[in-house]
Amino acid sequence: MSSALSSATRLRRLSMAVILCTTTALSACGMGDVRRPMADVGDSDTSVASQSLASEESNGVAEENQLRASAEPGEFAAQEPEILSASDVAQAPDQQPDTIVVPEAPQVAEPKRYSLPESEPASDDAESYGYSGGIRDPIARGETRLAMSGSETACRTQLKQLGVVFQERDPINDGGVCRIDHPLTVSGFSSGRIRLKPSATLNCQMTLAFARWVKGDLSPSTRLRYLSGINTIHQASSYSCRTMSSQRGRSMSEHSKGNALDISRITLNNGKAIQVQKPGWFAFRQRGLLNTVRSDACDYFTTVLGPGYDRFHGTHFHFDLMQRRNGRRACR
């Protein structure tokens, strides 16, 4: 009887040991904690699932921190995201998620170097009156319009207003007083309706005085006496490096400065040619015109010489702007 009881006791102990071993094995394999599904089942309580997920995430963060602490200092620094430009991304479309794309800066065009435009040469077209000629090198040449004084610039403005046909010329310097710093080639007046032949080389102030004389005195006088306007004014001398009357030993003429002009003939629109010379006994209109022009010209010029003064001025009028110390004018 006692042996039967001991056998039953041992069998029960063996069964309990097998159950304990089985339970321990199942627990070690993860079968003891069965996760509930996260499906929405209405008003059921999901707090158990949320706590399970939270605990799992915290365990993952802890493991990651342990790995970072145990890693060497330069291990994670080498895994920094790579920075690529937009062109590199276009060439490599299969880019990793941790790649940072930096857009390329816009290309700015290099500014063009500025250079002074080269002016066209002066035109011989008389219709372009009142405009200066071309300037080839406005920086290297001191005689250009950029170097003109205020009076020279103002003078040219007045010539344009009067309709004088002129062009700029290169500076003239023939030595001594034979020079014009800013010479003009004058070919007409009244916007080209009155021509000057041949073209005269003068300074600006002499050109301005002559243009005023033509407009204010000569043109009205010819209309009054001949009922016709002026077609052409014929000049005998403008700039010329010489002495007075081309006589040796005399002072230099105002012609050597471009400050004088000689007129020998005037042609009217009706074809009448008026010679500047001592008229005959019965040339009443010619005598009256020449006398009037000669006397009134002293309002425009400082020197007026003509037929009857001497043998050197018997065939032309001489006009100039000579500056005398006492301000005297010579009208003879």
Short mmCIF file of C-alpha atoms in Angstrom, two decimals, residues 14-201:
data_model
loop_
_atom_site.label_atom_id
_atom_site.label_comp_id
_atom_site.label_asym_id
_atom_site.label_seq_id
_atom_site.Cartn_x
_atom_site.Cartn_y
_atom_site.Cartn_z
CA LEU A 14 6.78 14.41 -12.62
CA SER A 15 3.58 15.78 -14.19
CA MET A 16 4.02 19.09 -12.36
CA ALA A 17 7.64 19.28 -13.53
CA VAL A 18 6.59 18.64 -17.16
CA ILE A 19 3.89 21.34 -16.91
CA LEU A 20 6.37 23.83 -15.43
CA CYS A 21 8.92 23.08 -18.14
CA THR A 22 6.33 23.43 -20.85
CA THR A 23 5.12 26.74 -19.42
CA THR A 24 8.67 28.08 -19.13
CA ALA A 25 9.47 27.09 -22.71
CA LEU A 26 6.36 28.74 -24.06
CA SER A 27 7.12 31.92 -22.13
CA ALA A 28 10.66 32.06 -23.49
CA CYS A 29 9.37 31.76 -27.09
CA GLY A 30 7.14 34.85 -26.70
CA MET A 31 3.88 32.97 -26.60
CA GLY A 32 2.94 34.31 -23.28
CA ASP A 33 2.35 37.94 -24.43
CA VAL A 34 -0.09 37.85 -27.34
CA ARG A 35 -0.60 41.34 -28.83
CA ARG A 36 -4.20 42.36 -29.43
CA PRO A 37 -5.15 43.55 -32.95
CA MET A 38 -5.37 47.31 -33.58
CA ALA A 39 -8.57 47.11 -35.64
CA ASP A 40 -11.32 49.59 -34.84
CA VAL A 41 -14.02 47.61 -33.05
CA GLY A 42 -16.26 50.42 -32.04
CA ASP A 43 -16.31 51.50 -28.47
CA SER A 44 -13.90 48.81 -27.26
CA ASP A 45 -10.99 49.87 -25.05
CA THR A 46 -7.63 50.17 -26.88
CA SER A 47 -5.51 51.27 -23.92
CA VAL A 48 -3.82 47.87 -23.68
CA ALA A 49 -2.61 47.99 -27.27
CA SER A 50 -1.43 51.61 -26.89
CA GLN A 51 0.56 50.75 -23.76
CA SER A 52 2.14 47.78 -25.55
CA LEU A 53 3.23 49.91 -28.51
CA ALA A 54 4.57 52.67 -26.28
CA SER A 55 6.62 50.21 -24.30
CA GLU A 56 8.01 48.71 -27.49
CA GLU A 57 9.00 52.15 -28.87
CA SER A 58 10.70 53.14 -25.64
CA ASN A 59 12.63 49.87 -25.65
CA GLY A 60 13.75 50.61 -29.26
CA VAL A 61 14.93 54.12 -28.36
CA ALA A 62 16.88 52.80 -25.41
CA GLU A 63 18.61 50.20 -27.54
CA GLU A 64 19.54 52.87 -30.14
CA ASN A 65 21.01 55.14 -27.45
CA GLN A 66 23.09 52.23 -26.12
CA LEU A 67 24.42 51.57 -29.61
CA ARG A 68 25.37 55.25 -30.09
CA ALA A 69 27.12 55.37 -26.73
CA SER A 70 29.15 52.27 -27.51
CA ALA A 71 30.09 53.40 -31.04
CA GLU A 72 33.35 55.25 -31.76
CA PRO A 73 33.24 59.07 -32.12
CA GLY A 74 33.86 59.24 -35.89
CA GLU A 75 31.53 56.37 -36.82
CA PHE A 76 28.31 58.34 -37.16
CA ALA A 77 30.00 61.50 -38.40
CA ALA A 78 30.89 59.71 -41.60
CA GLN A 79 27.20 58.99 -42.22
CA GLU A 80 26.19 62.67 -42.70
CA PRO A 81 23.83 63.24 -45.61
CA GLU A 82 25.46 64.07 -48.90
CA ILE A 83 24.80 67.49 -50.44
CA LEU A 84 24.26 67.51 -54.18
CA SER A 85 23.49 70.24 -56.70
CA ALA A 86 20.44 70.27 -58.96
CA SER A 87 22.52 69.18 -61.97
CA ASP A 88 23.87 66.15 -60.00
CA VAL A 89 20.33 65.13 -59.07
CA ALA A 90 19.30 65.29 -62.72
CA GLN A 91 22.18 62.98 -63.62
CA ALA A 92 21.44 60.52 -60.73
CA PRO A 93 17.65 60.12 -60.33
CA ASP A 94 17.94 57.17 -57.86
CA GLN A 95 18.96 59.33 -54.94
CA GLN A 96 18.96 58.17 -51.30
CA PRO A 97 16.33 59.64 -48.97
CA ASP A 98 18.92 61.33 -46.75
CA THR A 99 20.41 63.33 -49.65
CA ILE A 100 19.92 67.11 -49.43
CA VAL A 101 19.45 68.82 -52.80
CA VAL A 102 20.76 72.39 -52.97
CA PRO A 103 19.52 74.43 -55.99
CA GLU A 104 22.23 75.99 -58.09
CA ALA A 105 22.65 79.75 -57.98
CA PRO A 106 21.49 81.53 -61.17
CA GLN A 107 24.27 82.36 -63.56
CA VAL A 108 24.76 86.14 -63.93
CA ALA A 109 25.97 87.26 -67.33
CA GLU A 110 29.25 89.11 -67.28
CA PRO A 111 28.69 92.81 -68.08
CA LYS A 112 30.07 94.02 -71.38
CA ARG A 113 32.88 96.49 -71.33
CA TYR A 114 31.81 100.00 -72.25
CA SER A 115 33.57 101.74 -75.06
CA LEU A 116 32.99 105.14 -76.49
CA PRO A 117 31.18 104.99 -79.82
CA GLU A 118 33.14 106.18 -82.78
CA SER A 119 31.37 109.04 -84.50
CA GLU A 120 30.80 109.10 -88.21
CA PRO A 121 32.89 111.48 -90.29
CA ALA A 122 31.40 114.86 -91.07
CA SER A 123 28.99 114.84 -93.98
CA ASP A 124 29.20 117.27 -96.87
CA ASP A 125 25.42 117.36 -97.12
CA ALA A 126 24.30 120.98 -96.76
CA GLU A 127 20.92 119.87 -95.45
CA SER A 128 22.49 118.83 -92.14
CA TYR A 129 23.14 122.44 -91.25
CA GLY A 130 23.70 123.58 -87.70
CA TYR A 131 25.40 120.35 -86.58
CA SER A 132 29.04 119.86 -85.81
CA GLY A 133 31.19 117.38 -87.67
CA GLY A 134 32.28 113.95 -86.50
CA ILE A 135 34.74 113.38 -83.66
CA ARG A 136 37.02 110.39 -84.13
CA ASP A 137 38.74 110.32 -80.74
CA PRO A 138 37.02 112.54 -78.15
CA ILE A 139 39.37 111.48 -75.36
CA ALA A 140 42.82 111.98 -76.89
CA ARG A 141 42.10 115.19 -78.78
CA GLY A 142 41.98 118.35 -76.72
CA GLU A 143 40.42 120.33 -79.55
CA THR A 144 37.09 118.50 -79.48
CA ARG A 145 33.76 119.91 -78.42
CA LEU A 146 34.34 118.41 -74.97
CA ALA A 147 37.17 120.95 -74.49
CA MET A 148 35.20 123.95 -75.76
CA SER A 149 34.56 126.87 -73.48
CA GLY A 150 31.07 127.95 -72.56
CA SER A 151 31.21 130.87 -74.99
CA GLU A 152 32.14 128.58 -77.90
CA THR A 153 29.26 126.24 -77.12
CA ALA A 154 26.81 129.15 -76.75
CA CYS A 155 28.01 130.60 -80.06
CA ARG A 156 27.25 127.36 -81.89
CA THR A 157 23.81 127.25 -80.34
CA GLN A 158 23.08 130.71 -81.76
CA LEU A 159 24.35 129.63 -85.18
CA LYS A 160 21.86 126.77 -85.18
CA GLN A 161 19.05 129.12 -84.24
CA LEU A 162 19.96 131.39 -87.18
CA GLY A 163 20.06 128.45 -89.60
CA VAL A 164 23.75 128.71 -90.43
CA VAL A 165 25.11 125.78 -92.44
CA PHE A 166 28.48 124.86 -90.94
CA GLN A 167 30.72 121.98 -90.00
CA GLU A 168 33.45 121.57 -87.40
CA ARG A 169 37.03 121.41 -88.61
CA ASP A 170 40.26 120.19 -87.07
CA PRO A 171 42.21 122.86 -85.19
CA ILE A 172 44.42 125.05 -87.35
CA ASN A 173 47.89 126.01 -86.14
CA ASP A 174 50.27 127.37 -88.76
CA GLY A 175 52.58 129.02 -86.25
CA GLY A 176 52.49 132.36 -84.52
CA VAL A 177 49.08 134.02 -84.58
CA CYS A 178 47.99 131.89 -87.55
CA ARG A 179 45.71 129.57 -85.70
CA ILE A 180 42.05 128.79 -84.98
CA ASP A 181 41.39 126.50 -82.05
CA HIS A 182 37.80 125.65 -83.04
CA PRO A 183 37.39 126.52 -86.74
CA LEU A 184 34.18 126.17 -88.74
CA THR A 185 33.59 125.58 -92.42
CA VAL A 186 30.62 127.81 -93.32
CA SER A 187 28.66 127.13 -96.52
CA GLY A 188 25.27 128.83 -96.14
CA PHE A 189 22.76 130.90 -94.20
CA SER A 190 18.99 130.98 -93.67
CA SER A 191 18.85 127.18 -93.42
CA GLY A 192 20.68 126.81 -96.72
CA ARG A 193 18.52 129.16 -98.81
CA ILE A 194 21.48 131.54 -99.07
CA ARG A 195 24.71 129.88 -100.17
CA LEU A 196 28.26 131.01 -99.45
CA LYS A 197 30.74 130.21 -102.23
CA PRO A 198 33.32 128.99 -101.81
CA SER A 199 32.90 127.72 -98.25
CA ALA A 200 34.67 129.95 -95.74
CA THR A 201 36.90 128.92 -92.83
#
